[in-house]
Coordinates of C-alpha atoms (C1' of nucleotides) in Angstrom, one line a residue:
Chain A
M276 CA -11.6 16.1 -31.0
N277 CA -11.7 19.7 -29.9
P278 CA -10.0 20.7 -26.7
I279 CA -13.2 21.3 -24.8
D280 CA -14.6 17.9 -25.6
E281 CA -11.4 16.2 -24.6
L282 CA -11.3 18.2 -21.4
L283 CA -14.8 17.0 -20.5
T284 CA -14.4 13.4 -21.5
R285 CA -10.9 12.1 -21.4
G286 CA -10.6 9.9 -18.4
V287 CA -13.7 11.5 -17.0
T288 CA -16.3 9.4 -15.1
Q289 CA -18.7 12.3 -14.5
A290 CA -18.9 16.0 -15.3
I291 CA -21.5 18.0 -13.4
D292 CA -22.9 20.2 -14.7
Q293 CA -21.7 19.2 -18.1
E294 CA -23.4 21.9 -20.1
N295 CA -22.5 24.6 -17.7
L296 CA -18.9 23.4 -17.7
R297 CA -18.8 23.4 -21.5
R298 CA -20.1 26.9 -21.7
R299 CA -17.9 28.4 -19.1
A300 CA -14.8 26.5 -20.2
A301 CA -15.2 27.9 -23.7
A302 CA -16.3 31.4 -22.6
G303 CA -12.8 32.7 -22.1
A304 CA -13.0 34.1 -18.6
P305 CA -10.5 32.2 -16.5
L306 CA -12.1 29.7 -14.2
R307 CA -10.7 28.8 -10.8
I308 CA -10.1 25.0 -10.9
K309 CA -9.7 23.5 -7.4
L310 CA -7.7 20.4 -6.6
G311 CA -7.2 19.2 -3.1
I312 CA -3.9 17.5 -2.2
D313 CA -3.3 15.6 1.0
P314 CA 0.1 16.3 2.5
T315 CA 0.5 13.1 4.4
G316 CA 2.4 10.7 2.1
P317 CA 5.9 11.5 1.0
L318 CA 5.5 10.6 -2.6
L319 CA 3.1 11.6 -5.4
H320 CA 2.1 8.7 -7.6
L321 CA 0.6 8.3 -11.0
G322 CA -2.9 8.1 -9.5
R323 CA -2.4 11.7 -8.4
A324 CA -1.2 12.6 -11.8
V325 CA -4.7 12.0 -13.3
P326 CA -6.3 15.1 -11.9
L327 CA -3.1 17.0 -12.3
L328 CA -3.0 16.3 -16.0
K329 CA -6.6 17.5 -16.2
L330 CA -5.6 20.7 -14.4
R331 CA -2.9 21.1 -17.0
A332 CA -5.4 20.8 -19.7
F333 CA -7.5 23.6 -18.0
Q334 CA -4.4 25.6 -17.6
D335 CA -3.6 25.3 -21.3
L336 CA -7.0 26.8 -22.0
G337 CA -6.2 29.8 -19.8
H338 CA -7.8 28.7 -16.6
L339 CA -6.2 28.9 -13.1
P340 CA -5.4 25.8 -11.1
V341 CA -6.0 26.4 -7.4
I342 CA -4.3 23.8 -5.2
V343 CA -5.7 23.3 -1.8
I344 CA -3.2 21.6 0.5
G345 CA -5.1 19.7 3.1
D346 CA -2.8 20.5 6.0
F347 CA -5.9 20.9 8.3
T348 CA -7.9 18.0 7.0
G349 CA -4.8 15.9 6.9
R350 CA -4.2 16.7 10.6
I351 CA -7.7 15.7 11.6
G352 CA -7.0 12.3 10.0
D353 CA -9.2 9.9 8.2
A354 CA -11.3 8.1 10.8
S355 CA -11.3 4.9 8.8
D356 CA -7.5 4.8 9.0
K357 CA -6.4 2.1 11.5
D358 CA -3.2 4.0 12.0
A359 CA -4.6 6.1 14.8
E360 CA -1.1 6.8 16.1
R361 CA -0.2 9.0 13.2
R362 CA 1.1 12.1 14.7
M363 CA 0.0 15.5 13.7
L364 CA 2.2 17.4 11.3
S365 CA 3.2 20.9 12.0
R366 CA 2.7 23.6 9.5
E367 CA 6.5 23.7 9.0
E368 CA 6.7 20.0 8.3
V369 CA 3.8 20.2 5.9
E370 CA 5.5 23.0 4.1
A371 CA 8.7 21.0 3.9
N372 CA 6.8 18.1 2.4
M373 CA 5.1 20.3 0.0
A374 CA 8.3 21.7 -1.3
G375 CA 9.1 18.2 -2.5
Y376 CA 5.6 17.9 -3.9
M377 CA 5.8 21.1 -5.8
A378 CA 8.9 19.9 -7.7
Q379 CA 7.0 16.8 -8.8
I380 CA 3.8 18.8 -9.6
G381 CA 6.0 21.2 -11.6
R382 CA 6.6 18.4 -14.1
I383 CA 3.0 18.6 -15.1
L384 CA 1.8 22.2 -14.3
D385 CA 3.2 25.5 -15.2
M386 CA 3.9 26.6 -11.7
D387 CA 4.0 30.3 -12.6
R388 CA 0.3 30.2 -13.1
V389 CA -0.9 28.3 -10.1
E390 CA -2.4 29.4 -6.8
V391 CA -1.4 27.4 -3.8
T392 CA -3.4 27.6 -0.6
Y393 CA -3.5 25.8 2.8
N394 CA -6.8 24.9 4.3
S395 CA -5.7 25.4 7.8
D396 CA -5.8 29.1 7.0
W397 CA -9.6 29.1 7.1
L398 CA -10.5 25.8 8.8
G399 CA -8.1 26.3 11.7
T400 CA -9.9 29.3 13.0
M401 CA -13.5 28.2 12.4
S402 CA -15.7 28.3 15.5
F403 CA -18.0 25.5 16.6
E404 CA -20.9 27.8 15.8
E405 CA -19.8 28.0 12.2
V406 CA -19.3 24.3 12.0
A407 CA -22.8 23.8 13.3
H408 CA -24.2 26.1 10.6
L409 CA -22.3 24.2 8.0
A410 CA -23.6 20.9 9.4
N411 CA -27.2 22.2 9.2
H412 CA -27.1 22.0 5.5
F413 CA -26.9 18.2 5.5
S414 CA -29.3 15.6 6.9
V415 CA -28.3 12.3 8.3
A416 CA -30.3 10.6 5.6
E417 CA -28.3 12.4 2.9
M418 CA -25.1 11.4 4.5
L419 CA -26.2 7.8 4.7
D420 CA -27.0 7.9 1.0
R421 CA -23.4 8.0 0.2
D422 CA -22.3 4.7 -1.1
N423 CA -19.6 3.7 1.3
F424 CA -21.6 5.0 4.3
S425 CA -24.8 3.1 3.4
K426 CA -22.8 0.0 2.8
R427 CA -21.1 0.1 6.1
F428 CA -24.2 1.2 7.9
Q429 CA -26.1 -1.9 6.5
E430 CA -23.2 -4.1 7.5
G431 CA -23.3 -2.8 11.0
K432 CA -19.9 -1.3 10.7
R433 CA -18.8 1.8 12.5
I434 CA -19.1 5.2 10.9
S435 CA -17.4 7.9 12.9
L436 CA -19.0 11.4 13.1
R437 CA -15.7 12.7 12.1
E438 CA -16.3 11.1 8.7
F439 CA -19.5 13.2 8.4
L440 CA -17.4 16.3 9.0
Y441 CA -15.1 15.6 6.1
P442 CA -17.4 16.6 3.3
L443 CA -18.2 19.8 5.3
M444 CA -14.5 20.8 5.5
Q445 CA -13.8 19.9 2.0
G446 CA -16.9 21.7 0.9
Y447 CA -16.0 24.8 2.8
D448 CA -12.6 24.8 1.1
S449 CA -14.5 25.5 -2.1
V450 CA -16.1 28.5 -0.6
A451 CA -12.8 29.8 0.7
V452 CA -11.1 29.5 -2.7
R453 CA -14.2 30.5 -4.6
A454 CA -13.8 27.4 -6.8
D455 CA -15.6 27.3 -10.2
V456 CA -14.7 23.7 -10.8
E457 CA -13.3 21.0 -8.6
L458 CA -11.5 17.8 -9.7
G459 CA -11.3 14.5 -7.9
G460 CA -11.4 10.7 -8.1
N461 CA -14.9 9.2 -8.4
D462 CA -14.6 8.1 -4.7
Q463 CA -14.7 11.9 -4.0
L464 CA -18.0 12.5 -5.7
F465 CA -19.9 13.0 -2.5
N466 CA -17.4 15.5 -1.1
L467 CA -17.3 17.4 -4.3
L468 CA -21.0 17.7 -4.4
A469 CA -21.0 18.8 -0.8
G470 CA -19.0 21.7 -2.0
R471 CA -21.8 22.7 -4.3
T472 CA -24.3 22.7 -1.4
I473 CA -22.1 24.7 0.8
Q474 CA -21.2 27.2 -1.8
R475 CA -24.9 27.9 -2.4
A476 CA -25.4 28.3 1.3
Y477 CA -22.7 31.0 1.2
G478 CA -24.3 32.7 -1.8
Q479 CA -21.7 31.5 -4.3
P480 CA -22.6 29.8 -7.6
P481 CA -22.0 26.1 -7.1
Q482 CA -18.8 24.7 -8.6
D483 CA -18.9 22.2 -11.4
V484 CA -17.2 18.9 -10.6
I485 CA -15.3 16.4 -12.7
T486 CA -14.5 13.0 -11.4
F487 CA -12.1 10.4 -12.8
G488 CA -11.9 6.6 -12.7
M489 CA -9.5 5.2 -10.2
L490 CA -6.2 4.3 -11.6
E491 CA -5.4 0.6 -11.1
G492 CA -2.1 0.0 -9.4
T493 CA 0.5 -2.7 -10.0
D494 CA -1.5 -5.3 -8.0
G495 CA -5.0 -4.8 -9.4
R496 CA -6.3 -2.6 -6.6
K497 CA -6.6 1.1 -6.9
M498 CA -3.3 2.9 -6.8
S499 CA -2.7 4.0 -3.2
T500 CA 0.4 4.6 -1.1
T501 CA -1.0 2.4 1.7
Y502 CA -1.3 -0.6 -0.7
G503 CA 2.3 -0.1 -1.8
N504 CA 1.3 -0.6 -5.4
I505 CA 2.3 2.7 -6.8
I506 CA 4.4 4.1 -9.5
A507 CA 5.9 7.2 -8.1
M508 CA 6.5 10.4 -10.0
A509 CA 9.8 10.6 -8.3
D510 CA 10.9 7.0 -9.1
P511 CA 14.2 6.9 -11.0
P512 CA 13.8 6.5 -14.7
E513 CA 14.8 2.8 -15.0
E514 CA 12.6 1.8 -12.1
Q515 CA 9.6 3.8 -13.4
F516 CA 10.1 2.3 -16.8
G517 CA 10.2 -1.2 -15.5
R518 CA 7.2 -0.8 -13.3
V519 CA 5.1 0.4 -16.3
M520 CA 6.3 -2.6 -18.3
R521 CA 5.2 -4.9 -15.5
L522 CA 1.6 -3.6 -15.6
K523 CA -0.8 -6.1 -17.1
D524 CA -1.6 -5.5 -20.7
E525 CA -5.3 -4.6 -20.2
L526 CA -4.1 -1.4 -18.5
I527 CA -2.2 0.0 -21.4
I528 CA -5.0 2.0 -22.9
P529 CA -6.4 3.3 -19.6
Y530 CA -2.9 4.4 -18.7
F531 CA -2.5 6.2 -21.9
E532 CA -5.7 8.1 -21.3
L533 CA -5.3 8.8 -17.7
T534 CA -1.6 9.3 -17.1
T535 CA -0.2 10.7 -20.3
R536 CA -0.8 13.7 -22.6
V537 CA -0.7 11.6 -25.7
E538 CA -3.4 12.8 -28.1
L539 CA -6.6 10.8 -28.0
G540 CA -6.4 10.2 -31.7
R541 CA -3.1 8.3 -31.2
V542 CA -4.5 6.4 -28.3
T543 CA -7.4 5.3 -30.5
E544 CA -5.0 4.1 -33.1
L545 CA -3.1 2.1 -30.6
R546 CA -6.3 0.6 -29.3
A547 CA -7.2 -0.5 -32.8
A548 CA -3.7 -1.8 -33.4
L549 CA -3.8 -3.9 -30.3
L550 CA -7.1 -5.4 -31.2
S551 CA -5.8 -6.4 -34.6
G552 CA -2.8 -8.1 -33.2
M553 CA -0.1 -5.6 -32.3
N554 CA 2.3 -7.0 -29.8
P555 CA 1.1 -5.4 -26.5
M556 CA 4.7 -5.1 -25.4
E557 CA 5.4 -2.6 -28.2
A558 CA 2.5 -0.5 -27.0
K559 CA 3.7 -0.7 -23.5
L560 CA 7.1 0.4 -24.5
V561 CA 5.6 3.5 -25.9
L562 CA 3.6 4.0 -22.8
A563 CA 6.6 3.6 -20.5
E564 CA 8.6 6.0 -22.6
E565 CA 5.8 8.6 -22.5
I566 CA 5.5 8.4 -18.7
V567 CA 9.2 8.5 -18.0
T568 CA 9.5 11.4 -20.4
L569 CA 6.9 13.3 -18.5
Y570 CA 8.8 13.1 -15.2
H571 CA 12.4 12.8 -16.3
G572 CA 12.7 14.1 -19.9
L573 CA 13.1 12.4 -23.2
D574 CA 16.8 11.5 -22.9
Q575 CA 16.4 9.7 -19.7
A576 CA 13.3 7.9 -21.1
R577 CA 15.3 6.7 -24.1
T578 CA 18.1 5.4 -22.0
A579 CA 15.6 3.6 -19.7
R580 CA 14.0 2.0 -22.7
E581 CA 17.3 0.8 -24.1
Q582 CA 18.3 -0.6 -20.8
F583 CA 15.0 -2.4 -20.3
L584 CA 15.2 -4.0 -23.7
K585 CA 18.8 -5.1 -23.1
V586 CA 18.1 -6.6 -19.7
F587 CA 14.7 -8.1 -20.2
R588 CA 14.5 -8.9 -23.9
Q589 CA 18.0 -9.8 -24.7
R590 CA 18.8 -11.1 -21.3
E591 CA 22.0 -9.1 -21.2
L592 CA 23.5 -7.1 -18.4
P593 CA 22.6 -3.4 -18.0
D594 CA 25.3 -0.8 -18.9
E595 CA 25.3 0.6 -15.4
I596 CA 25.9 -1.8 -12.7
P597 CA 26.3 -0.4 -9.2
E598 CA 29.6 -1.3 -7.6
I599 CA 29.6 -2.2 -4.0
Q600 CA 32.8 -2.1 -1.9
L601 CA 33.3 -4.6 0.9
P602 CA 36.2 -5.6 3.0
P603 CA 38.2 -8.2 1.1
G604 CA 38.3 -11.8 2.1
D605 CA 36.3 -15.0 1.9
R606 CA 32.7 -15.4 3.0
T607 CA 29.8 -17.6 2.2
I608 CA 27.4 -16.4 -0.5
Q609 CA 24.8 -16.1 2.2
A610 CA 26.9 -13.7 4.2
L611 CA 27.8 -11.8 1.1
L612 CA 24.3 -11.1 -0.1
A613 CA 23.3 -9.8 3.3
E614 CA 26.4 -7.7 3.7
A615 CA 25.9 -6.2 0.3
A616 CA 22.3 -5.5 1.0
L617 CA 21.3 -7.6 -2.0
A618 CA 19.1 -9.6 0.5
P619 CA 17.5 -8.2 3.6
S620 CA 18.8 -10.9 5.9
R621 CA 21.0 -14.0 5.8
S622 CA 18.0 -16.2 6.1
E623 CA 16.4 -14.6 3.1
A624 CA 19.7 -14.9 1.3
G625 CA 19.7 -18.6 2.0
R626 CA 16.2 -18.9 0.6
L627 CA 17.1 -17.1 -2.6
V628 CA 20.1 -19.4 -3.1
R629 CA 18.0 -22.5 -2.5
G630 CA 15.4 -21.1 -4.9
G631 CA 17.9 -20.9 -7.6
G632 CA 17.7 -17.1 -7.9
V633 CA 21.3 -16.2 -7.3
K634 CA 24.1 -16.1 -9.8
V635 CA 27.8 -15.2 -9.4
D636 CA 29.6 -14.3 -12.6
G637 CA 26.8 -15.8 -14.6
H638 CA 26.6 -19.1 -12.9
V639 CA 23.7 -20.2 -10.7
V640 CA 24.9 -20.8 -7.1
A641 CA 23.8 -24.2 -6.0
E642 CA 24.8 -24.3 -2.4
V643 CA 24.2 -21.9 0.5
T644 CA 27.6 -22.8 1.8
Q645 CA 29.4 -21.8 -1.3
T646 CA 32.3 -19.5 -0.5
V647 CA 33.2 -16.5 -2.6
C648 CA 36.3 -14.5 -2.4
I649 CA 36.1 -10.7 -2.5
G650 CA 39.2 -9.2 -3.8
A651 CA 40.6 -6.9 -6.5
T652 CA 38.7 -8.6 -9.2
P653 CA 35.1 -7.5 -9.2
L654 CA 32.5 -10.2 -8.7
L655 CA 29.3 -10.0 -10.6
V656 CA 26.4 -10.9 -8.4
Q657 CA 22.8 -11.2 -9.5
V658 CA 19.8 -11.8 -7.4
G659 CA 16.8 -12.4 -9.7
R660 CA 16.8 -10.3 -12.8
R661 CA 16.6 -7.0 -11.1
R662 CA 19.1 -6.9 -8.4
I663 CA 22.6 -6.8 -9.8
A664 CA 25.9 -5.5 -8.4
R665 CA 29.6 -5.7 -8.9
I666 CA 31.3 -6.4 -5.6
I667 CA 34.9 -5.5 -5.2
G668 CA 37.2 -5.7 -2.2
S669 CA 38.3 -2.5 -0.6
H670 CA 39.9 -1.5 2.7
G671 CA 38.1 1.3 4.6
Chain B
rG212 C1' -25.3 3.1 32.3
rG213 C1' -26.3 -2.3 30.8
rG214 C1' -25.2 -6.5 27.6
rG215 C1' -22.3 -8.9 23.9
rG216 C1' -17.9 -9.6 20.5
rG217 C1' -12.8 -8.7 19.6
rG218 C1' -7.1 -7.3 19.4
rU219 C1' -2.6 -13.5 15.9
rU220 C1' 3.2 -13.2 11.9
rC221 C1' 3.2 -7.5 5.7
rC222 C1' -2.7 -7.8 5.1
rC223 C1' -7.1 -10.8 5.8
rG224 C1' -7.9 -14.8 8.8
rA225 C1' -7.7 -20.1 11.5
rG226 C1' -5.9 -21.7 15.9
rU227 C1' -8.5 -22.4 23.0
rG228 C1' -2.4 -26.1 27.2
rG229 C1' 2.6 -29.5 24.1
rU230 C1' 2.4 -32.3 17.4
rC231 C1' 2.8 -23.7 16.8
rA232 C1' 7.3 -19.8 13.9
rA233 C1' 1.7 -20.8 14.2
rA234 C1' -3.7 -23.6 8.9
rG235 C1' -5.7 -21.1 4.6
rG236 C1' -6.0 -16.9 1.3
rG237 C1' -4.0 -12.3 -0.4
rG238 C1' 0.3 -9.6 -1.3
rG239 C1' 5.8 -10.0 -1.8
rC240 C1' 10.2 -12.5 -3.5
rA241 C1' 12.5 -16.4 -6.5
rG242 C1' 12.2 -20.3 -10.5
rA243 C1' 9.6 -22.3 -15.1
rC244 C1' 6.7 -20.4 -19.1
rU245 C1' 6.3 -15.5 -22.0
rG246 C1' 10.2 -11.4 -27.8
rU247 C1' 7.1 -7.0 -21.7
rA248 C1' 3.5 -8.4 -18.7
rA249 C1' -0.8 -11.0 -17.2
rA250 C1' -2.6 -15.9 -16.4
rU251 C1' -0.7 -20.7 -15.0
rC252 C1' 2.6 -24.0 -12.5
rU253 C1' 6.6 -24.7 -8.6
rG254 C1' 9.2 -23.0 -4.4
rU255 C1' 9.5 -19.5 -0.5
rU256 C1' 7.7 -15.8 2.9
rG257 C1' 10.7 -13.8 11.6
rG258 C1' 16.1 -13.8 13.0
rC259 C1' 20.8 -16.4 13.9
rU260 C1' 23.5 -21.0 12.4
rG261 C1' 27.2 -25.2 7.5
rA262 C1' 24.0 -28.3 10.3
rC263 C1' 21.7 -30.3 15.1
rG264 C1' 19.5 -26.4 17.1
rC265 C1' 18.9 -21.7 19.4
rC266 C1' 16.5 -16.9 20.0
rU267 C1' 12.4 -13.4 19.3
rU268 C1' 7.0 -13.2 17.9
rC269 C1' 0.3 -14.0 18.8
rG270 C1' -2.4 -5.8 22.2
rA271 C1' 0.9 -4.6 27.2
rG272 C1' 2.5 -6.1 32.1
rG273 C1' 2.2 -9.9 35.9
rG274 C1' 1.0 -15.0 37.3
rU275 C1' -0.2 -20.5 37.0
rU276 C1' 2.4 -24.7 34.6
rC277 C1' 7.6 -29.3 33.3
rG278 C1' 5.4 -26.5 29.1
rA279 C1' 1.0 -20.8 27.1
rA280 C1' -1.1 -17.6 21.1
rU281 C1' -4.1 -20.9 24.0
rC282 C1' -5.5 -20.8 31.5
rC283 C1' -5.7 -16.7 35.6
rU284 C1' -5.1 -11.5 36.6
rU285 C1' -4.4 -6.2 35.9
rC286 C1' -4.1 -2.6 32.2
rC287 C1' -4.6 -0.4 27.2
rC288 C1' -7.3 -0.3 22.7
rC289 C1' -11.4 -1.5 19.1
rC290 C1' -16.4 -3.0 17.5
rC291 C1' -21.8 -4.1 17.9
rC292 C1' -26.6 -3.8 20.4
rC293 C1' -29.9 -1.7 24.1
rA294 C1' -30.7 2.7 27.2

RNA sequence: GGGGGGGUUCCCGAGUGGUCAAAGGGGGCAGACUGUAAAUCUGUUGGCUGACGCCUUCGAGGGUUCGAAUCCUUCCCCCCCCA
């Protein structure tokens, strides 16, 4: 598949205007490819990687990623968010957050060829008059056409006017950065199209837009920080690897397409292999290794893979077991688990023991009241298969 | 401005004086099963205690009561409809 075709189809739900995009992407003149990033959450996750990888593909073809950090839109806050108490972030705080983001984004993009902008630069100084002019380009009926608005409207649920302003702000961003193309999840379609409308109003050629399917998270819903079902770019290698392995098998191919740079040909082969009986686990191991390699490098990925196989397939102990030092002496297993932070509370520790999930030196602990002695000899404590530590006595 | 409906444990949601740490579902955690998972089944899901039990929790404060998530009151917040 040629690069342009892949650009316009891989993981893509809609490409508008497809023909225009194809022509311009191939023409050679660098296009400005816009991607908005919300600075609120502390971590970027694999869902965010989807458009970033597409940006990278554009970058490889000589186009320029333009990242719009939504420090203004983020401050206004999403009206549907119940967490109304969320405080406004200062520009400094946003910049501090973004420094962390950039390191993560740098794993995917060549940061030497990226333009980074903050939308407070133009939205923050906009007058009410300008806002009114912007608003004039949309009718109420148009707004209510939007899927999630019409649905809520019909259900008699509240729609805040502020939500109507969102597309205007995001659309004006496109004017401000003179976007040729904007990327986003398919839940963003309306906002992306608003950009076209507003650009026309400002005498700019309308941007093309590309939308993606939503990446499913670890619990079946779309991946989102608020759902807590994310795989973070910054997760340590072992954890990232394990989380990928814990995805359900049906997600293997979508994940290959959306979250890795593995060639589509290879993905197609894997799909065929899976259909004809390949053990899904093998495919998932490849997937996990690819993902970890992207964020941590090949060596770390290999190590994570070995450890995973060791712990989960061979049921052995990992090579690296964290050591926890505690004051020496006797205590109940319940007290120990809480003290070593292997359980969040003593009550929870007690439940884990009763549920048969706790082992000391390889033996299941049967009684909550069992006493263990912390001394010079390290004690191997396991809670489930994932929480393991060696506990050793130490003064101070 | 008028009328109506709400705020419950991580989430959704039941509960209208004691049998409520609070149904049910989701999610989480643990166990079984699985050469990873998913699905399924089981257990568990506020804290402290070896245990009896005790403490904190049902928007916030005050009150009634032997006893309140449930009644009264003030306040805060949210939603819908009509104007």
